[in-house]
Amino acid sequence: MGMIEKVLSTVFGSGRNALVETVEVFRENAENGAERDASVRAATLEQFGREFRVVRRGWFDRLMDAVNRLPRPAMAMGTLGLFVAAMVDPIWFAARMQGIALVPQPLWWLLGAIVSFYFGARHQAKGQDFQRQLVQQVAQVPQVVDNLRALESLRDEGAETRDPNPALEAWRKEAA
């Protein structure tokens, strides 16, 4: 008995599992890896939450947001208006276009830069808002999963209270 005990304590260690420790050198412990992954995900969500925190806005900020929403619809409607004007009164339209033909080239470049920067900044702001909303929705995932589990348990409880279906019960027993 002493020799078997000596061999087993050599392989498995005294009070610890040398075999498991040796295997963990070559292969990651799945449970410890899952814990590390969960802590990294939680830290990432917390950091995103701090970065994209919702800030209360005052009346001036809301007014500026409303003003910022005007240029795109105004340009779209203005362009459609030009098409309508060209069809309704071609001579009036041609006179206006002759005036536009006199605009110097540097002024067109300046207009292009202003419009590009406006839409670029707007695109960046909308992208950040999208990321903020995405983080908020991802943070709700655990609650949704819990709600789904609760609903499934209610479904399972409801199945037990119904009248038993002999054919279904026989099928379940056969499948098990």
PDB file of C-alpha atoms in Angstrom:
ATOM      1  CA  MET A   1       0.000   0.000   0.000  1.00  0.00           C
ATOM      2  CA  GLY A   2       2.841   2.388   0.714  1.00  0.00           C
ATOM      3  CA  MET A   3       4.342   1.974  -2.748  1.00  0.00           C
ATOM      4  CA  ILE A   4       1.030   2.688  -4.549  1.00  0.00           C
ATOM      5  CA  GLU A   5       0.495   5.731  -2.367  1.00  0.00           C
ATOM      6  CA  LYS A   6       4.027   6.933  -3.134  1.00  0.00           C
ATOM      7  CA  VAL A   7       3.494   6.527  -6.916  1.00  0.00           C
ATOM      8  CA  LEU A   8       0.088   8.284  -6.813  1.00  0.00           C
ATOM      9  CA  SER A   9       1.454  11.157  -4.743  1.00  0.00           C
ATOM     10  CA  THR A  10       4.319  11.508  -7.231  1.00  0.00           C
ATOM     11  CA  VAL A  11       1.910  11.663 -10.200  1.00  0.00           C
ATOM     12  CA  PHE A  12      -0.844  13.713  -8.629  1.00  0.00           C
ATOM     13  CA  GLY A  13       1.165  15.541  -5.972  1.00  0.00           C
ATOM     14  CA  SER A  14       0.465  15.725  -2.323  1.00  0.00           C
ATOM     15  CA  GLY A  15      -2.599  17.898  -1.798  1.00  0.00           C
ATOM     16  CA  ARG A  16      -2.541  19.258  -5.343  1.00  0.00           C
ATOM     17  CA  ASN A  17      -3.109  17.927  -8.819  1.00  0.00           C
ATOM     18  CA  ALA A  18       0.253  17.794 -10.633  1.00  0.00           C
ATOM     19  CA  LEU A  19      -1.336  16.165 -13.686  1.00  0.00           C
ATOM     20  CA  VAL A  20      -3.798  19.049 -14.125  1.00  0.00           C
ATOM     21  CA  GLU A  21      -1.026  21.586 -13.562  1.00  0.00           C
ATOM     22  CA  THR A  22       1.130  19.871 -16.182  1.00  0.00           C
ATOM     23  CA  VAL A  23      -1.709  19.790 -18.737  1.00  0.00           C
ATOM     24  CA  GLU A  24      -2.459  23.482 -18.091  1.00  0.00           C
ATOM     25  CA  VAL A  25       1.058  24.293 -19.265  1.00  0.00           C
ATOM     26  CA  PHE A  26       0.089  23.060 -22.739  1.00  0.00           C
ATOM     27  CA  ARG A  27      -3.661  23.799 -22.785  1.00  0.00           C
ATOM     28  CA  GLU A  28      -5.568  26.692 -21.248  1.00  0.00           C
ATOM     29  CA  ASN A  29      -8.026  25.935 -18.476  1.00  0.00           C
ATOM     30  CA  ALA A  30     -11.394  26.606 -20.157  1.00  0.00           C
ATOM     31  CA  GLU A  31     -13.085  27.838 -16.980  1.00  0.00           C
ATOM     32  CA  ASN A  32     -10.288  30.280 -16.138  1.00  0.00           C
ATOM     33  CA  GLY A  33     -10.219  31.455 -19.762  1.00  0.00           C
ATOM     34  CA  ALA A  34     -13.970  32.081 -19.707  1.00  0.00           C
ATOM     35  CA  GLU A  35     -13.609  34.084 -16.482  1.00  0.00           C
ATOM     36  CA  ARG A  36     -10.856  36.208 -18.042  1.00  0.00           C
ATOM     37  CA  ASP A  37     -12.948  36.756 -21.186  1.00  0.00           C
ATOM     38  CA  ALA A  38     -15.964  37.771 -19.104  1.00  0.00           C
ATOM     39  CA  SER A  39     -13.904  40.263 -17.103  1.00  0.00           C
ATOM     40  CA  VAL A  40     -12.440  41.740 -20.324  1.00  0.00           C
ATOM     41  CA  ARG A  41     -15.933  42.100 -21.818  1.00  0.00           C
ATOM     42  CA  ALA A  42     -17.262  43.723 -18.658  1.00  0.00           C
ATOM     43  CA  ALA A  43     -14.335  46.158 -18.563  1.00  0.00           C
ATOM     44  CA  THR A  44     -14.850  46.979 -22.261  1.00  0.00           C
ATOM     45  CA  LEU A  45     -18.558  47.669 -21.789  1.00  0.00           C
ATOM     46  CA  GLU A  46     -17.825  49.814 -18.743  1.00  0.00           C
ATOM     47  CA  GLN A  47     -15.245  51.826 -20.686  1.00  0.00           C
ATOM     48  CA  PHE A  48     -17.629  52.269 -23.632  1.00  0.00           C
ATOM     49  CA  GLY A  49     -20.347  53.328 -21.224  1.00  0.00           C
ATOM     50  CA  ARG A  50     -18.109  56.027 -19.736  1.00  0.00           C
ATOM     51  CA  GLU A  51     -16.983  57.182 -23.170  1.00  0.00           C
ATOM     52  CA  PHE A  52     -20.446  57.454 -24.690  1.00  0.00           C
ATOM     53  CA  ARG A  53     -22.297  58.735 -21.648  1.00  0.00           C
ATOM     54  CA  VAL A  54     -25.517  60.598 -22.438  1.00  0.00           C
ATOM     55  CA  VAL A  55     -25.169  64.279 -21.604  1.00  0.00           C
ATOM     56  CA  ARG A  56     -28.187  66.463 -20.926  1.00  0.00           C
ATOM     57  CA  ARG A  57     -28.433  69.220 -23.482  1.00  0.00           C
ATOM     58  CA  GLY A  58     -29.697  72.745 -22.987  1.00  0.00           C
ATOM     59  CA  TRP A  59     -32.023  74.759 -25.165  1.00  0.00           C
ATOM     60  CA  PHE A  60     -29.139  76.254 -27.187  1.00  0.00           C
ATOM     61  CA  ASP A  61     -27.782  72.814 -28.097  1.00  0.00           C
ATOM     62  CA  ARG A  62     -31.241  71.666 -29.135  1.00  0.00           C
ATOM     63  CA  LEU A  63     -31.691  74.828 -31.230  1.00  0.00           C
ATOM     64  CA  MET A  64     -28.337  74.238 -32.960  1.00  0.00           C
ATOM     65  CA  ASP A  65     -29.315  70.626 -33.660  1.00  0.00           C
ATOM     66  CA  ALA A  66     -32.518  71.870 -35.258  1.00  0.00           C
ATOM     67  CA  VAL A  67     -30.585  74.424 -37.367  1.00  0.00           C
ATOM     68  CA  ASN A  68     -28.095  71.702 -38.384  1.00  0.00           C
ATOM     69  CA  ARG A  69     -30.962  69.634 -39.752  1.00  0.00           C
ATOM     70  CA  LEU A  70     -31.955  72.350 -42.239  1.00  0.00           C
ATOM     71  CA  PRO A  71     -29.157  72.405 -44.893  1.00  0.00           C
ATOM     72  CA  ARG A  72     -29.656  68.938 -46.402  1.00  0.00           C
ATOM     73  CA  PRO A  73     -33.420  69.258 -46.867  1.00  0.00           C
ATOM     74  CA  ALA A  74     -32.970  72.861 -48.059  1.00  0.00           C
ATOM     75  CA  MET A  75     -30.404  71.783 -50.674  1.00  0.00           C
ATOM     76  CA  ALA A  76     -32.555  68.868 -51.820  1.00  0.00           C
ATOM     77  CA  MET A  77     -35.701  70.989 -52.070  1.00  0.00           C
ATOM     78  CA  GLY A  78     -33.754  73.829 -53.738  1.00  0.00           C
ATOM     79  CA  THR A  79     -32.418  71.452 -56.379  1.00  0.00           C
ATOM     80  CA  LEU A  80     -35.918  70.112 -57.054  1.00  0.00           C
ATOM     81  CA  GLY A  81     -37.129  73.719 -57.199  1.00  0.00           C
ATOM     82  CA  LEU A  82     -34.511  74.491 -59.854  1.00  0.00           C
ATOM     83  CA  PHE A  83     -35.801  71.621 -61.993  1.00  0.00           C
ATOM     84  CA  VAL A  84     -39.366  72.870 -61.634  1.00  0.00           C
ATOM     85  CA  ALA A  85     -38.278  76.439 -62.425  1.00  0.00           C
ATOM     86  CA  ALA A  86     -36.447  75.243 -65.554  1.00  0.00           C
ATOM     87  CA  MET A  87     -39.621  73.555 -66.781  1.00  0.00           C
ATOM     88  CA  VAL A  88     -42.053  76.333 -65.825  1.00  0.00           C
ATOM     89  CA  ASP A  89     -40.054  79.362 -67.005  1.00  0.00           C
ATOM     90  CA  PRO A  90     -36.959  78.381 -69.014  1.00  0.00           C
ATOM     91  CA  ILE A  91     -35.976  82.001 -69.788  1.00  0.00           C
ATOM     92  CA  TRP A  92     -36.036  83.025 -66.104  1.00  0.00           C
ATOM     93  CA  PHE A  93     -34.018  79.883 -65.249  1.00  0.00           C
ATOM     94  CA  ALA A  94     -31.466  80.553 -68.021  1.00  0.00           C
ATOM     95  CA  ALA A  95     -30.966  84.132 -66.764  1.00  0.00           C
ATOM     96  CA  ARG A  96     -30.209  82.809 -63.245  1.00  0.00           C
ATOM     97  CA  MET A  97     -27.799  80.203 -64.601  1.00  0.00           C
ATOM     98  CA  GLN A  98     -25.931  82.933 -66.537  1.00  0.00           C
ATOM     99  CA  GLY A  99     -25.410  84.685 -63.219  1.00  0.00           C
ATOM    100  CA  ILE A 100     -24.064  81.473 -61.674  1.00  0.00           C
ATOM    101  CA  ALA A 101     -21.679  81.088 -64.634  1.00  0.00           C
ATOM    102  CA  LEU A 102     -20.010  84.352 -63.548  1.00  0.00           C
ATOM    103  CA  VAL A 103     -19.107  82.991 -60.091  1.00  0.00           C
ATOM    104  CA  PRO A 104     -15.279  82.725 -59.917  1.00  0.00           C
ATOM    105  CA  GLN A 105     -13.639  79.299 -59.603  1.00  0.00           C
ATOM    106  CA  PRO A 106     -12.104  79.897 -56.116  1.00  0.00           C
ATOM    107  CA  LEU A 107     -15.554  80.657 -54.745  1.00  0.00           C
ATOM    108  CA  TRP A 108     -16.816  77.288 -56.031  1.00  0.00           C
ATOM    109  CA  TRP A 109     -13.871  75.578 -54.302  1.00  0.00           C
ATOM    110  CA  LEU A 110     -14.685  77.404 -51.069  1.00  0.00           C
ATOM    111  CA  LEU A 111     -18.337  76.348 -51.291  1.00  0.00           C
ATOM    112  CA  GLY A 112     -17.266  72.755 -51.921  1.00  0.00           C
ATOM    113  CA  ALA A 113     -14.947  72.799 -48.888  1.00  0.00           C
ATOM    114  CA  ILE A 114     -17.641  74.248 -46.619  1.00  0.00           C
ATOM    115  CA  VAL A 115     -20.230  71.702 -47.721  1.00  0.00           C
ATOM    116  CA  SER A 116     -17.700  68.842 -47.415  1.00  0.00           C
ATOM    117  CA  PHE A 117     -16.661  69.847 -43.903  1.00  0.00           C
ATOM    118  CA  TYR A 118     -20.265  70.332 -42.845  1.00  0.00           C
ATOM    119  CA  PHE A 119     -21.338  66.892 -44.016  1.00  0.00           C
ATOM    120  CA  GLY A 120     -18.124  65.268 -42.760  1.00  0.00           C
ATOM    121  CA  ALA A 121     -18.630  66.686 -39.269  1.00  0.00           C
ATOM    122  CA  ARG A 122     -22.280  65.705 -39.360  1.00  0.00           C
ATOM    123  CA  HIS A 123     -21.326  62.159 -40.421  1.00  0.00           C
ATOM    124  CA  GLN A 124     -18.851  61.905 -37.528  1.00  0.00           C
ATOM    125  CA  ALA A 125     -21.402  63.174 -34.990  1.00  0.00           C
ATOM    126  CA  LYS A 126     -24.021  60.721 -36.246  1.00  0.00           C
ATOM    127  CA  GLY A 127     -21.462  57.895 -36.119  1.00  0.00           C
ATOM    128  CA  GLN A 128     -20.687  58.687 -32.478  1.00  0.00           C
ATOM    129  CA  ASP A 129     -24.396  58.796 -31.648  1.00  0.00           C
ATOM    130  CA  PHE A 130     -24.779  55.401 -33.324  1.00  0.00           C
ATOM    131  CA  GLN A 131     -21.925  53.961 -31.240  1.00  0.00           C
ATOM    132  CA  ARG A 132     -23.475  55.379 -28.069  1.00  0.00           C
ATOM    133  CA  GLN A 133     -26.823  53.764 -28.866  1.00  0.00           C
ATOM    134  CA  LEU A 134     -25.091  50.491 -29.733  1.00  0.00           C
ATOM    135  CA  VAL A 135     -23.341  50.403 -26.341  1.00  0.00           C
ATOM    136  CA  GLN A 136     -26.642  51.066 -24.580  1.00  0.00           C
ATOM    137  CA  GLN A 137     -28.309  48.225 -26.463  1.00  0.00           C
ATOM    138  CA  VAL A 138     -25.435  45.815 -25.799  1.00  0.00           C
ATOM    139  CA  ALA A 139     -25.666  46.670 -22.109  1.00  0.00           C
ATOM    140  CA  GLN A 140     -29.315  45.542 -22.175  1.00  0.00           C
ATOM    141  CA  VAL A 141     -28.464  42.075 -23.532  1.00  0.00           C
ATOM    142  CA  PRO A 142     -28.164  40.356 -20.102  1.00  0.00           C
ATOM    143  CA  GLN A 143     -31.566  41.720 -19.052  1.00  0.00           C
ATOM    144  CA  VAL A 144     -33.152  40.527 -22.310  1.00  0.00           C
ATOM    145  CA  VAL A 145     -31.596  37.071 -21.870  1.00  0.00           C
ATOM    146  CA  ASP A 146     -32.960  36.883 -18.303  1.00  0.00           C
ATOM    147  CA  ASN A 147     -36.406  37.923 -19.551  1.00  0.00           C
ATOM    148  CA  LEU A 148     -36.310  35.242 -22.249  1.00  0.00           C
ATOM    149  CA  ARG A 149     -35.340  32.609 -19.694  1.00  0.00           C
ATOM    150  CA  ALA A 150     -38.212  33.715 -17.458  1.00  0.00           C
ATOM    151  CA  LEU A 151     -40.617  33.480 -20.383  1.00  0.00           C
ATOM    152  CA  GLU A 152     -39.323  30.021 -21.296  1.00  0.00           C
ATOM    153  CA  SER A 153     -39.801  28.858 -17.703  1.00  0.00           C
ATOM    154  CA  LEU A 154     -43.372  30.171 -17.830  1.00  0.00           C
ATOM    155  CA  ARG A 155     -43.900  28.238 -21.045  1.00  0.00           C
ATOM    156  CA  ASP A 156     -42.521  25.081 -19.400  1.00  0.00           C
ATOM    157  CA  GLU A 157     -44.755  25.587 -16.341  1.00  0.00           C
ATOM    158  CA  GLY A 158     -47.743  26.137 -18.606  1.00  0.00           C
ATOM    159  CA  ALA A 159     -47.012  22.862 -20.409  1.00  0.00           C
ATOM    160  CA  GLU A 160     -47.121  20.985 -17.117  1.00  0.00           C
ATOM    161  CA  THR A 161     -50.516  22.405 -16.114  1.00  0.00           C
ATOM    162  CA  ARG A 162     -52.224  21.512 -19.404  1.00  0.00           C
ATOM    163  CA  ASP A 163     -54.096  18.273 -19.904  1.00  0.00           C
ATOM    164  CA  PRO A 164     -51.590  15.592 -20.827  1.00  0.00           C
ATOM    165  CA  ASN A 165     -51.518  14.480 -24.435  1.00  0.00           C
ATOM    166  CA  PRO A 166     -50.907  10.705 -24.431  1.00  0.00           C
ATOM    167  CA  ALA A 167     -49.400  10.653 -27.913  1.00  0.00           C
ATOM    168  CA  LEU A 168     -47.053  13.523 -27.089  1.00  0.00           C
ATOM    169  CA  GLU A 169     -46.033  11.974 -23.783  1.00  0.00           C
ATOM    170  CA  ALA A 170     -45.312   8.653 -25.532  1.00  0.00           C
ATOM    171  CA  TRP A 171     -43.202  10.463 -28.140  1.00  0.00           C
ATOM    172  CA  ARG A 172     -41.246  12.336 -25.424  1.00  0.00           C
ATOM    173  CA  LYS A 173     -40.548   9.091 -23.559  1.00  0.00           C
ATOM    174  CA  GLU A 174     -39.436   7.408 -26.782  1.00  0.00           C
ATOM    175  CA  ALA A 175     -37.208  10.352 -27.719  1.00  0.00           C
ATOM    176  CA  ALA A 176     -35.601  10.403 -24.266  1.00  0.00           C
TER     177      ALA A 176
END
